[in-house]
JSON list of C-alpha atoms in Angstrom, two decimals:
[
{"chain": "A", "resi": 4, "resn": "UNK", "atom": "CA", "xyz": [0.00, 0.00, 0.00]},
{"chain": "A", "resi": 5, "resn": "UNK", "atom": "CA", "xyz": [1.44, 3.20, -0.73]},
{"chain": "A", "resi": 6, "resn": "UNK", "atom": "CA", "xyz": [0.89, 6.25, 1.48]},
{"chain": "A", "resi": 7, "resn": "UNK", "atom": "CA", "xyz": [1.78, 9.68, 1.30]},
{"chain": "A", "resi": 8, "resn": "UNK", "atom": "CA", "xyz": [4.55, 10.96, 3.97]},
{"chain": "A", "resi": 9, "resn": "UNK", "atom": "CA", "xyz": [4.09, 15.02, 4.66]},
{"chain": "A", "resi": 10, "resn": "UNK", "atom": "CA", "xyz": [7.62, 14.60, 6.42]},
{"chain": "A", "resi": 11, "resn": "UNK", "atom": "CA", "xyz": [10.12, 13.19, 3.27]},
{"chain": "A", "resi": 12, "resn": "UNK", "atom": "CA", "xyz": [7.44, 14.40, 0.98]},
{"chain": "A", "resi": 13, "resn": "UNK", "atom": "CA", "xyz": [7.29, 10.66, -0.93]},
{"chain": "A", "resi": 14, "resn": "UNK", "atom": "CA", "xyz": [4.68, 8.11, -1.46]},
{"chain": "A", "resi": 15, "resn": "UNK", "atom": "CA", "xyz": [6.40, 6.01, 0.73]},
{"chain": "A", "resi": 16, "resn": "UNK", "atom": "CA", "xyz": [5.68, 1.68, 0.59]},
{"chain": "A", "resi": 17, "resn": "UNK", "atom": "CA", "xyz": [4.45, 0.13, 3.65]},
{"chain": "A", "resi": 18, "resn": "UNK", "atom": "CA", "xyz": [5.08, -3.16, 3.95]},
{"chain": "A", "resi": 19, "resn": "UNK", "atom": "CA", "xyz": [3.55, -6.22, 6.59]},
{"chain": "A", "resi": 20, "resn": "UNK", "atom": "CA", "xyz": [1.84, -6.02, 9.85]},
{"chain": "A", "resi": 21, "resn": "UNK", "atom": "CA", "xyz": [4.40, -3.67, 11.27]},
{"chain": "A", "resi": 22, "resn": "UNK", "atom": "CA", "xyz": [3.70, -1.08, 8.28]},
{"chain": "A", "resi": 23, "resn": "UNK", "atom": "CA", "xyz": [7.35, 0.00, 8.42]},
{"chain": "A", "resi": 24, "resn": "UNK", "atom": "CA", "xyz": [8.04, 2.36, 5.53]},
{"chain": "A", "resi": 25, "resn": "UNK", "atom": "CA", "xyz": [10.74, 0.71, 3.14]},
{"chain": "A", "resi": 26, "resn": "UNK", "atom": "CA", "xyz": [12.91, 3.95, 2.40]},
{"chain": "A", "resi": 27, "resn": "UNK", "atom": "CA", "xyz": [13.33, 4.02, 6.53]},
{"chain": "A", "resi": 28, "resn": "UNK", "atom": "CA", "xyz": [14.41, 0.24, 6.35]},
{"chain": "A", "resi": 29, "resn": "UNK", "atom": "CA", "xyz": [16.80, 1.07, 3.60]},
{"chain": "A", "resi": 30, "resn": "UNK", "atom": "CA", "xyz": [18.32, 3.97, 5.42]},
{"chain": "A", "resi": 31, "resn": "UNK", "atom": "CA", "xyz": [19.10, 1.32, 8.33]},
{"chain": "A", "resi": 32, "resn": "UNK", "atom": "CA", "xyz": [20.73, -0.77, 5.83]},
{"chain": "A", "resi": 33, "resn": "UNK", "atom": "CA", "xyz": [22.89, 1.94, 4.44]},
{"chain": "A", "resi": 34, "resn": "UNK", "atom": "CA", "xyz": [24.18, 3.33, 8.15]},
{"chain": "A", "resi": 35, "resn": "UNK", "atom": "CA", "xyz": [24.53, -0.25, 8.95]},
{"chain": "A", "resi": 36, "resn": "UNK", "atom": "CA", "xyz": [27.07, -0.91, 6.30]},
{"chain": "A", "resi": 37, "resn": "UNK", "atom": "CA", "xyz": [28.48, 2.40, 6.68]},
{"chain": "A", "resi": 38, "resn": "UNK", "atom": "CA", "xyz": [30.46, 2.24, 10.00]},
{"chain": "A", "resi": 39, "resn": "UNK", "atom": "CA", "xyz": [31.41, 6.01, 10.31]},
{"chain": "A", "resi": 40, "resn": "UNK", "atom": "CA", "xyz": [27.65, 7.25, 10.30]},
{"chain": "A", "resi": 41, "resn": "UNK", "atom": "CA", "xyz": [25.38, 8.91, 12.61]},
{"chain": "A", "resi": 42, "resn": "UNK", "atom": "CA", "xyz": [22.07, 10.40, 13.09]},
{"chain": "A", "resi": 43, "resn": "UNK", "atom": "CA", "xyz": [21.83, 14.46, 13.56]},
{"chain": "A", "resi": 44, "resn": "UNK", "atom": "CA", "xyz": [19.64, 16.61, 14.54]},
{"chain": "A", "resi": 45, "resn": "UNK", "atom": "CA", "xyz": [18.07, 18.23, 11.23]},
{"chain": "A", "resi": 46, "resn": "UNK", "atom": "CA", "xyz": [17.89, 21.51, 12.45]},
{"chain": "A", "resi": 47, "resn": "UNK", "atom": "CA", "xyz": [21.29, 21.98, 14.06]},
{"chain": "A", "resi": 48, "resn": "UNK", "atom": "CA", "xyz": [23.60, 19.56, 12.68]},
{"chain": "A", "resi": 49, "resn": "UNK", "atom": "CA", "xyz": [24.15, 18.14, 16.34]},
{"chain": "A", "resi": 50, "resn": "UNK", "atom": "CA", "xyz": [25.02, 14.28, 16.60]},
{"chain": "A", "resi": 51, "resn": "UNK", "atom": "CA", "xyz": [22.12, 12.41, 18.55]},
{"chain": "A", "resi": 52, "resn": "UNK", "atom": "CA", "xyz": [23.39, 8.89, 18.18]},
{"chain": "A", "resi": 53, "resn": "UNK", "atom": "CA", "xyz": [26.27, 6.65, 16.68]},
{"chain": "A", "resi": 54, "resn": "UNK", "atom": "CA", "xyz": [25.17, 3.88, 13.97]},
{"chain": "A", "resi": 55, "resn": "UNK", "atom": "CA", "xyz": [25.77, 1.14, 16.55]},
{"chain": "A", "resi": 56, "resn": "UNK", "atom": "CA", "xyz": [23.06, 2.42, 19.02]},
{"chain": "A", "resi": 57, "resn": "UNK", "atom": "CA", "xyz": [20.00, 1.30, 16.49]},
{"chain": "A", "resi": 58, "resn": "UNK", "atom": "CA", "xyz": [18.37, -1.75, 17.98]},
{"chain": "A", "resi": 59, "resn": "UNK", "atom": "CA", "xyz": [15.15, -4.05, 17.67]},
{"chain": "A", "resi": 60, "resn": "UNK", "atom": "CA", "xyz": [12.28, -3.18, 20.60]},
{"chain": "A", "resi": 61, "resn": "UNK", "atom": "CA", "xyz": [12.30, -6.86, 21.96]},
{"chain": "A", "resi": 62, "resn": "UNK", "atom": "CA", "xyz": [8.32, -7.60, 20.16]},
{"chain": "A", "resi": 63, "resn": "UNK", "atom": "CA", "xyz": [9.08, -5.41, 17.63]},
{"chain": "A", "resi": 64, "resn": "UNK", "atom": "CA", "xyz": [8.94, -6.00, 14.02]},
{"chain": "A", "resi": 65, "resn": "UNK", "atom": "CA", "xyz": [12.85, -4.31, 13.47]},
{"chain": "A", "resi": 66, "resn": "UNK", "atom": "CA", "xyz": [14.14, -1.10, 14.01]},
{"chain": "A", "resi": 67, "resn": "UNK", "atom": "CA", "xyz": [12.21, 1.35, 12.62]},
{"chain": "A", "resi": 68, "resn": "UNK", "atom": "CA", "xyz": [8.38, 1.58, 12.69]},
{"chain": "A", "resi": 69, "resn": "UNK", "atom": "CA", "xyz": [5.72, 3.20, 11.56]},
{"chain": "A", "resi": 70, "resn": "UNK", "atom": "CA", "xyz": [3.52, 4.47, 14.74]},
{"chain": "A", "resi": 71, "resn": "UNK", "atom": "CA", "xyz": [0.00, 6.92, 14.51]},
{"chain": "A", "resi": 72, "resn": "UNK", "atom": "CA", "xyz": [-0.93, 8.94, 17.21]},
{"chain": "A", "resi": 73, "resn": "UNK", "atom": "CA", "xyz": [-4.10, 9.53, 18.90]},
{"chain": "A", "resi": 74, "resn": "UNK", "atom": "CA", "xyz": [-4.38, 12.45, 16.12]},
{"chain": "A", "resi": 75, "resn": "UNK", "atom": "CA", "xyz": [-3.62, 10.10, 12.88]},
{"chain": "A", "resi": 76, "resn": "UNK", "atom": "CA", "xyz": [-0.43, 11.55, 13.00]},
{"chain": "A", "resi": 77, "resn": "UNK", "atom": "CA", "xyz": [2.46, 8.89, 11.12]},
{"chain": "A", "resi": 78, "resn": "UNK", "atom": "CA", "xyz": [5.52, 9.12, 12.98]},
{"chain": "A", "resi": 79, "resn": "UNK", "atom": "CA", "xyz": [8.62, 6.44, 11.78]},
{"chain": "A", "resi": 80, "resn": "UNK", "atom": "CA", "xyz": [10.38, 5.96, 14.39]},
{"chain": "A", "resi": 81, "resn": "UNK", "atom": "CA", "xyz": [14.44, 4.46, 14.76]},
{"chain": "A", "resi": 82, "resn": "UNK", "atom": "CA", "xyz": [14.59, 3.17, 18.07]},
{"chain": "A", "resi": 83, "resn": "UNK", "atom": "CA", "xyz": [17.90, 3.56, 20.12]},
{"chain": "A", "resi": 84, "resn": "UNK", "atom": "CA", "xyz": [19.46, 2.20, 22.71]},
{"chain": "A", "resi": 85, "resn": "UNK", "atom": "CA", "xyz": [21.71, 5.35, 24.05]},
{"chain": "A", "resi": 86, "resn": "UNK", "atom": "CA", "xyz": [22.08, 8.94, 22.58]},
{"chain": "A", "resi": 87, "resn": "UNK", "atom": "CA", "xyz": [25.08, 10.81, 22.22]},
{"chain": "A", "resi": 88, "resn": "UNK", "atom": "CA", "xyz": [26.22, 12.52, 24.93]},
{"chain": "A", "resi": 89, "resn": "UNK", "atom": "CA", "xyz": [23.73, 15.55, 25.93]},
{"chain": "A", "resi": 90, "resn": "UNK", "atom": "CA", "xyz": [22.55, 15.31, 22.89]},
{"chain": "A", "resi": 91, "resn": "UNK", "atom": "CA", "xyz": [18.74, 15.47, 24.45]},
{"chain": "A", "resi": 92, "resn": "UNK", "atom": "CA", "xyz": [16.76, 17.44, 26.59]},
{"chain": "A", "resi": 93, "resn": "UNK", "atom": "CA", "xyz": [14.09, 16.57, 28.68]},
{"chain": "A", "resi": 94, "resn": "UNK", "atom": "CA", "xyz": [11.64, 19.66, 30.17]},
{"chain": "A", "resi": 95, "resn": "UNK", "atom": "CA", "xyz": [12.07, 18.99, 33.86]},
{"chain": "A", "resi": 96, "resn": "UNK", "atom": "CA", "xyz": [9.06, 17.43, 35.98]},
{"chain": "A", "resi": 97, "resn": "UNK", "atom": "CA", "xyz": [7.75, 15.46, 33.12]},
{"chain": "A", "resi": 98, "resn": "UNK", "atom": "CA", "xyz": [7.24, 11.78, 34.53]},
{"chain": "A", "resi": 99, "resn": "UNK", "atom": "CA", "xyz": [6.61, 8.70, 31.94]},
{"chain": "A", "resi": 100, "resn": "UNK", "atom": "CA", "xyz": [3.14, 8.02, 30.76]},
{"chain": "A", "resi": 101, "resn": "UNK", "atom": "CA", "xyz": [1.62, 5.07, 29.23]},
{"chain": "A", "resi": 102, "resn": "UNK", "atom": "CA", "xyz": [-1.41, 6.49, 27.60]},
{"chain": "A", "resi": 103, "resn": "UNK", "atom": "CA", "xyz": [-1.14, 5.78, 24.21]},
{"chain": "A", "resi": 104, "resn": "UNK", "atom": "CA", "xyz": [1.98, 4.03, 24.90]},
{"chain": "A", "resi": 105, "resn": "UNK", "atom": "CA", "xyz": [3.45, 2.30, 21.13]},
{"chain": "A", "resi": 106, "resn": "UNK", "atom": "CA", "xyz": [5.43, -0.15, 23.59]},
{"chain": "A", "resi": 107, "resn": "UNK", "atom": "CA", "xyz": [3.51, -2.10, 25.74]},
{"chain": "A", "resi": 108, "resn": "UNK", "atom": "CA", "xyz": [5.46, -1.57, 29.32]},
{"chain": "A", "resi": 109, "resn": "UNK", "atom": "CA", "xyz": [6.91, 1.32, 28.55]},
{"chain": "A", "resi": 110, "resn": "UNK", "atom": "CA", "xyz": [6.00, 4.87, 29.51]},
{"chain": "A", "resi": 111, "resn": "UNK", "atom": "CA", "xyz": [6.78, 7.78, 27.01]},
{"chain": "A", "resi": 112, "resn": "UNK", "atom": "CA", "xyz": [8.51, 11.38, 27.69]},
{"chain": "A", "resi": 113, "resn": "UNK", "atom": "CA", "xyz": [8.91, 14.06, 24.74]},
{"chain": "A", "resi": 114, "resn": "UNK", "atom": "CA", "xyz": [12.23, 14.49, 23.61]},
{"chain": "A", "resi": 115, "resn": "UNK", "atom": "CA", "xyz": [14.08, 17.82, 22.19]},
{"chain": "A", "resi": 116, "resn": "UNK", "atom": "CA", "xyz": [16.96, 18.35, 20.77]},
{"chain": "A", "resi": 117, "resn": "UNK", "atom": "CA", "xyz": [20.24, 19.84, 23.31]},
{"chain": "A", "resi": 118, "resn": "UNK", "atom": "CA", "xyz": [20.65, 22.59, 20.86]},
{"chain": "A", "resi": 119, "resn": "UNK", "atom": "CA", "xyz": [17.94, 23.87, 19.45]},
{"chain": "A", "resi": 120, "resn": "UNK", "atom": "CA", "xyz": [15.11, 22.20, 20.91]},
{"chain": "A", "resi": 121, "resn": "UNK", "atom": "CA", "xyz": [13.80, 20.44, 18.45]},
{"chain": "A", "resi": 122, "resn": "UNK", "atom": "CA", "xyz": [11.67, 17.83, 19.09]},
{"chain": "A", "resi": 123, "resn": "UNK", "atom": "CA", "xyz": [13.39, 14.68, 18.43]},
{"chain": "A", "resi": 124, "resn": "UNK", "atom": "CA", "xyz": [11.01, 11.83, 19.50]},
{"chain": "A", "resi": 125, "resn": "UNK", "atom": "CA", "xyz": [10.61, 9.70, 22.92]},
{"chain": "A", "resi": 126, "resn": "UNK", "atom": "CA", "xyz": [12.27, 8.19, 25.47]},
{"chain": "A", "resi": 127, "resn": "UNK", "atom": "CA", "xyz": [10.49, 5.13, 26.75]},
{"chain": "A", "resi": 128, "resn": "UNK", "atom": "CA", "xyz": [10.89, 3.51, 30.11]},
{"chain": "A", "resi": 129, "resn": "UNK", "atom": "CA", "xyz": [9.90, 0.54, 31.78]},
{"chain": "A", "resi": 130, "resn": "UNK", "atom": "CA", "xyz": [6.86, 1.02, 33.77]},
{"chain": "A", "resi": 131, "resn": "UNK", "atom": "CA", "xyz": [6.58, -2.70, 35.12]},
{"chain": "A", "resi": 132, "resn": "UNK", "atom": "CA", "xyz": [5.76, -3.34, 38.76]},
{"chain": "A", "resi": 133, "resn": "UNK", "atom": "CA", "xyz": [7.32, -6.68, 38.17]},
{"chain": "A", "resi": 134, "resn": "UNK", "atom": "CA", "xyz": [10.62, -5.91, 35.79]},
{"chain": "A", "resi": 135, "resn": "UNK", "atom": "CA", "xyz": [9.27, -7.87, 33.31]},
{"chain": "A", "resi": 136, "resn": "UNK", "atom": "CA", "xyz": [10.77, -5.47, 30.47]},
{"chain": "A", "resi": 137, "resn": "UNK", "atom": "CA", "xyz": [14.08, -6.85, 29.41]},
{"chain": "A", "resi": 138, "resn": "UNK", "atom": "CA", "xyz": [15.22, -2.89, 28.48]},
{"chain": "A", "resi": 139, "resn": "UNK", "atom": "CA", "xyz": [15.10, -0.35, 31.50]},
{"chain": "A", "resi": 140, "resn": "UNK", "atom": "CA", "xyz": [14.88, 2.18, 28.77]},
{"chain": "A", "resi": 141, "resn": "UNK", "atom": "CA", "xyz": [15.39, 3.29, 24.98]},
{"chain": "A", "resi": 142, "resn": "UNK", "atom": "CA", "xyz": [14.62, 6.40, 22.77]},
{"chain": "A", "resi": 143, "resn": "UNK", "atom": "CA", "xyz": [12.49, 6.40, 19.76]},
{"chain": "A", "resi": 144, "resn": "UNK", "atom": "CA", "xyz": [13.61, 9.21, 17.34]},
{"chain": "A", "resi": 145, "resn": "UNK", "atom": "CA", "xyz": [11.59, 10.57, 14.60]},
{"chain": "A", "resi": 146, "resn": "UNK", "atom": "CA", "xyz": [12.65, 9.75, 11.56]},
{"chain": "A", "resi": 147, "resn": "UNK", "atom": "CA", "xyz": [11.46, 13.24, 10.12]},
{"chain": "A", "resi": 148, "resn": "UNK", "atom": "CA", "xyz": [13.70, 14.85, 12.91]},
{"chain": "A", "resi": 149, "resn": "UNK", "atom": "CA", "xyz": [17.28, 13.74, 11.79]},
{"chain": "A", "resi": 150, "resn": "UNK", "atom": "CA", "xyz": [19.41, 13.25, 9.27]},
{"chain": "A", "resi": 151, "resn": "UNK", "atom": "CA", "xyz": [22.28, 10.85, 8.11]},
{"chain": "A", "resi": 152, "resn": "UNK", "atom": "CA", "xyz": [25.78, 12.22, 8.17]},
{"chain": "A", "resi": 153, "resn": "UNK", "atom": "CA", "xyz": [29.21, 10.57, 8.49]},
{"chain": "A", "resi": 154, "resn": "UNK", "atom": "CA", "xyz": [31.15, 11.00, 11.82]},
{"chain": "A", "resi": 155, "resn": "UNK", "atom": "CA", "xyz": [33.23, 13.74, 12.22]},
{"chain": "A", "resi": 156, "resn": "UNK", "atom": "CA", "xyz": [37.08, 12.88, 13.66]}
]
């Protein structure tokens, strides 16, 4: 089925139950094979994480999905293990929700950019009573929010 992205500005292909977009899968590929990339911020240019940091969601379908909002909103999202350092901010006070959680067990908290507070995606946390989440924690950053680049030395 092919649906239109607002974001990339593509008709983009989903694909299976987990409706992940095919150009995002693609762009995994390529920073896989391509051991001196990262993800930056779009706006600023800042690094937000190293290639290695892109993991599957234990349950999820890979590492990027395709997730709506309660507003129809289409977000693909890369999930991550760790960001670069201070690469995030986090407003202060906000505590981890589940409503409308995309991870069952996991609470969500917006997440900006360090540098120019753009907003970046999630960090989820494990809100089990009983631990049963084998990840304390893990960000989910918007595809639409960041670019490739290759790692500066």
């Amino acid at each position: 089925m092919n649906v239109f992205c607002g974001v990339m500005g593509l008709f983009l292909c989903y694909t299976g139950e987990s409706h992940c977009c095919c150009l995002c899968r693609k762009l995994i590929e390529y920073m896989r094979a391509d051991m001196d990339s990262v993800l930056a911020c779009c706006h600023c240019a800042g690094t937000i994480a190293h290639r290695s940091d892109i993991f599957s969601v234990p349950g999820a379908d890979g590492t990027v999905g395709a997730y709506v909002n309660p507003h129809g909103v289409v977000h693909q999202t890369i999930t991550i293990k760790q960001l670069a350092s201070r690469s995030c901010y986090i407003l202060e006070g906000q505590h981890a929700t589940t409503q409308d959680t995309w991870f069952p067990g996991y609470g969500w908290i917006i997440a900006y950019c360090s540098r120019c507070y753009n907003h970046l995606g999630w960090r989820f946390v494990s809100v089990g009573s009983n631990g049963s989440s084998s990840v304390a924690c893990f960000w989910g950053i918007r595809r639409g929010a960041v670019v490739v680049q290759r790692r500066q030395v």
